[in-house]
């Protein structure tokens, strides 16, 4: 069994919908057991989450973009991960990321780059989105996969005046599913390569 953990924060439920789509994509790969680990607040005890992550083969990071950055609760988690960092416990695990914001851009790449740096500090192996940009030609549409044209990870946009029943869009959820599936497949291959080595 290959374990894919999705650790994320969602203040108002929109990024939670994106996280569920990532999990559904991972679950579509045979032999994969995805686990959703939601961070509730910056002051929580992170020890149980860190204990679960230690057992994961892949960790997918997710956060809403708040002020061009990962949210404060997610950043508290990032700092708490200095404990496994001291012993490089996440070394050689797969890593990937997703974020959701109110604007089409919303400076989401800034949040994803924070995840890339986090993964690199932990010695993890970054898995990109692996989709061409959508909605970038006269034939494009908002229904396209990767309609926001991000390469680092999965992006989503949710209108700020509507609940998680409205946003993220179906295309953003399909894009998130793709990321979950891609990470799950990569982790399976990586695990079997490590076993064979
Ligand atoms: C404190 C705060 C800061 C925000 N900053 C941004 C931002 O920099 N860019 C953006 O596009 N949206 C921003 N938003 C909008 C959120 O990203 C958006 O509402 C998102 O869907 C919230 O996700 P959640 O429901 O998972 O918390 C911000 C919202 C809050 C509450």
Coordinates of C-alpha atoms and ligand atoms in Angstrom, one line a residue:
X1 CA 0.0 0.0 0.0
X2 CA 1.3 3.4 -0.9
X3 CA 0.2 6.2 1.4
X4 CA -0.6 9.7 0.1
X5 CA -1.3 12.3 2.8
X6 CA -3.0 15.6 2.0
X7 CA -2.3 18.2 4.7
X8 CA -4.1 21.4 4.3
X9 CA -5.9 24.4 5.8
X10 CA -9.1 25.9 4.8
X11 CA -10.6 28.9 6.6
X12 CA -14.0 28.9 4.9
X13 CA -14.3 25.6 3.2
X14 CA -13.3 26.4 -0.4
X15 CA -9.8 24.9 -0.2
X16 CA -11.4 21.9 1.6
X17 CA -13.3 21.2 -1.6
X18 CA -10.1 21.3 -3.6
X19 CA -8.4 19.0 -1.1
X20 CA -11.3 16.5 -1.4
X21 CA -10.8 16.5 -5.2
X22 CA -7.0 15.9 -4.8
X23 CA -7.9 12.9 -2.5
X24 CA -10.4 11.6 -5.1
X25 CA -7.7 11.7 -7.8
X26 CA -5.3 9.8 -5.6
X27 CA -7.9 7.2 -4.6
X28 CA -8.5 6.5 -8.3
X29 CA -5.1 4.8 -8.5
X30 CA -5.2 1.2 -7.4
X31 CA -3.3 0.4 -4.2
X32 CA -3.4 4.0 -3.0
X33 CA -4.8 5.0 0.4
X34 CA -5.2 8.8 0.6
X35 CA -5.6 10.5 3.9
X36 CA -7.0 14.1 4.4
X37 CA -5.4 15.9 7.3
X38 CA -7.0 19.3 7.9
X39 CA -5.2 21.9 10.0
X40 CA -7.7 23.7 12.2
X41 CA -5.8 26.6 13.7
X42 CA -2.3 27.9 14.3
X43 CA -2.3 27.0 17.9
X44 CA -3.2 23.4 17.6
X45 CA -1.1 20.4 18.7
X46 CA 0.6 19.3 15.4
X47 CA 2.1 16.1 16.9
X48 CA -0.7 13.8 15.7
X49 CA -0.5 15.2 12.2
X50 CA 3.3 14.9 12.1
X51 CA 3.1 11.3 13.3
X52 CA 0.8 10.4 10.4
X53 CA 3.0 12.3 7.9
X54 CA 6.0 10.3 9.0
X55 CA 4.3 7.2 7.7
X56 CA 3.3 8.7 4.3
X57 CA 5.1 8.0 1.1
X58 CA 3.8 11.3 -0.5
X59 CA 2.7 14.5 1.2
X60 CA 0.6 17.0 -0.7
X61 CA 0.5 20.5 0.8
X62 CA -2.6 22.7 0.5
X63 CA -3.6 26.1 1.7
X64 CA -5.8 29.1 0.6
X65 CA -3.8 32.1 -0.5
X66 CA -4.1 34.8 2.1
X67 CA -2.3 38.1 1.4
X68 CA -0.2 36.4 -1.3
X69 CA 0.9 33.7 1.0
X70 CA 0.0 30.4 2.7
X71 CA -2.4 31.1 5.5
X72 CA -1.2 31.6 9.1
X73 CA -2.4 28.2 10.3
X74 CA -0.6 26.5 7.5
X75 CA 2.5 28.5 8.2
X76 CA 2.3 27.3 11.8
X77 CA 2.3 23.8 10.5
X78 CA 5.3 24.6 8.3
X79 CA 7.2 25.8 11.4
X80 CA 6.1 22.7 13.4
X81 CA 7.6 20.6 10.6
X82 CA 11.0 21.7 11.8
X83 CA 10.8 18.8 14.3
X84 CA 10.9 16.1 11.5
X85 CA 13.3 18.3 9.6
X86 CA 15.9 18.0 12.3
X87 CA 16.1 14.2 11.5
X88 CA 15.2 14.6 7.8
X89 CA 12.2 12.3 8.3
X90 CA 10.5 13.4 5.1
X91 CA 13.6 12.9 3.0
X92 CA 12.9 11.2 -0.4
X93 CA 9.1 11.4 0.1
X94 CA 7.1 12.8 -2.8
X95 CA 5.8 16.3 -2.4
X96 CA 3.3 18.5 -4.3
X97 CA 1.0 21.4 -3.6
X98 CA -2.3 23.2 -4.3
X99 CA -3.8 26.5 -3.4
X100 CA -7.1 28.3 -3.9
X101 CA -7.8 32.1 -3.9
X102 CA -10.4 34.7 -4.6
X103 CA -8.8 36.2 -7.7
X104 CA -7.8 34.4 -10.9
X105 CA -4.1 35.0 -10.1
X106 CA -4.4 36.3 -6.5
X107 CA -0.6 35.7 -6.3
X108 CA -1.1 32.0 -5.9
X109 CA 2.3 31.2 -7.2
X110 CA 3.8 32.8 -4.2
X111 CA 2.0 30.2 -2.0
X112 CA 3.0 27.3 -4.2
X113 CA 6.7 28.5 -4.1
X114 CA 6.6 28.4 -0.3
X115 CA 5.6 24.8 -0.6
X116 CA 8.4 24.1 -3.1
X117 CA 10.9 25.6 -0.6
X118 CA 9.4 23.6 2.3
X119 CA 9.7 20.4 0.3
X120 CA 13.3 21.2 -0.7
X121 CA 14.3 21.9 3.0
X122 CA 12.9 18.5 3.8
X123 CA 14.8 16.8 1.0
X124 CA 11.6 15.8 -0.7
X125 CA 11.0 15.1 -4.4
X126 CA 8.7 17.7 -6.0
X127 CA 6.0 16.6 -8.4
X128 CA 4.7 19.4 -10.7
X129 CA 1.2 19.6 -12.1
X130 CA 2.2 18.1 -15.4
X131 CA -0.6 19.7 -17.5
X132 CA -0.4 22.3 -20.3
X133 CA -2.0 25.6 -19.6
X134 CA -5.7 25.8 -20.4
X135 CA -7.9 28.6 -21.6
X136 CA -5.0 30.4 -23.3
X137 CA -6.3 30.5 -26.9
X138 CA -9.4 31.5 -28.9
X139 CA -10.4 27.8 -28.6
X140 CA -10.0 27.8 -24.8
X141 CA -12.7 27.9 -22.1
X142 CA -13.0 28.2 -18.4
X143 CA -14.0 24.5 -18.5
X144 CA -10.4 23.6 -19.5
X145 CA -8.1 21.5 -17.3
X146 CA -5.6 23.9 -15.7
X147 CA -7.6 26.9 -16.8
X148 CA -5.4 29.1 -14.6
X149 CA -2.2 28.0 -16.4
X150 CA -0.1 27.1 -13.4
X151 CA 2.7 24.5 -13.7
X152 CA 4.1 24.2 -10.1
X153 CA 0.9 22.7 -8.6
X154 CA -2.8 22.9 -8.8
X155 CA -4.5 26.2 -8.6
X156 CA -8.2 27.0 -8.0
X157 CA -10.3 30.2 -7.8
X158 CA -13.4 30.7 -5.7
X159 CA -15.6 33.8 -5.9
X160 CA -15.1 35.7 -2.6
X161 CA -18.9 36.3 -2.2
X162 CA -20.0 32.7 -2.6
X163 CA -19.7 29.6 -0.5
X164 CA -17.8 26.3 -1.2
X165 CA -20.9 25.0 -3.0
X166 CA -20.1 27.5 -5.8
X167 CA -16.3 27.6 -6.0
X168 CA -13.9 26.1 -6.8
X169 CA -15.2 25.4 -10.3
X170 CA -15.7 21.9 -11.8
X171 CA -12.6 22.5 -14.0
X172 CA -10.5 23.5 -11.0
X173 CA -11.6 20.4 -9.2
X174 CA -10.7 18.2 -12.2
X175 CA -7.3 19.9 -12.2
X176 CA -6.9 19.0 -8.5
X177 CA -8.0 15.4 -9.1
X178 CA -5.3 15.3 -11.8
X179 CA -2.6 16.4 -9.3
X180 CA -3.8 13.7 -6.8
X181 CA -3.7 11.0 -9.4
X182 CA -0.3 12.1 -10.7
X183 CA 1.3 12.2 -7.2
X184 CA -0.2 8.7 -6.4
X185 CA 1.2 7.2 -9.6
X186 CA 4.6 8.8 -9.0
X187 CA 4.7 7.6 -5.4
X188 CA 3.9 4.1 -6.5
X189 CA 6.7 4.1 -9.1
X190 CA 9.1 5.7 -6.7
X191 CA 8.4 3.2 -4.0
X192 CA 8.9 0.2 -6.3
X193 CA 12.1 1.7 -7.7
X194 CA 13.4 2.1 -4.1
X195 CA 12.4 -1.5 -3.3
X196 CA 14.2 -2.8 -6.4
X197 CA 17.3 -0.7 -5.8
Ligands
LIG1 C1 -7.1 37.1 5.2 C2 -7.5 36.8 3.8 C3 -6.5 37.2 2.8 C4 -6.8 36.9 1.4 N1 -5.8 37.2 0.5 C5 -6.1 36.9 -0.8 C6 -5.1 37.1 -1.8 O1 -3.9 37.5 -1.5 N2 -5.4 36.8 -3.1 C7 -6.6 36.4 -3.4 O2 -6.8 36.2 -4.6 N3 -7.6 36.1 -2.5 C8 -7.3 36.3 -1.2 N4 -8.3 36.0 -0.3 C9 -9.5 35.3 -0.7 C10 -9.3 33.8 -0.4 O3 -8.2 33.3 -1.0 C11 -10.5 33.0 -0.9 O4 -11.7 33.6 -0.4 C12 -10.4 31.6 -0.7 O5 -11.5 30.9 -1.5 C13 -10.5 31.2 0.7 O6 -10.3 29.8 0.9 P1 -10.9 29.0 2.1 O7 -12.4 29.0 2.1 O8 -10.4 27.6 2.0 O9 -10.3 29.7 3.3 C14 -8.0 36.3 1.1 C15 -8.9 36.0 2.1 C16 -8.7 36.2 3.4 C17 -9.7 35.8 4.5

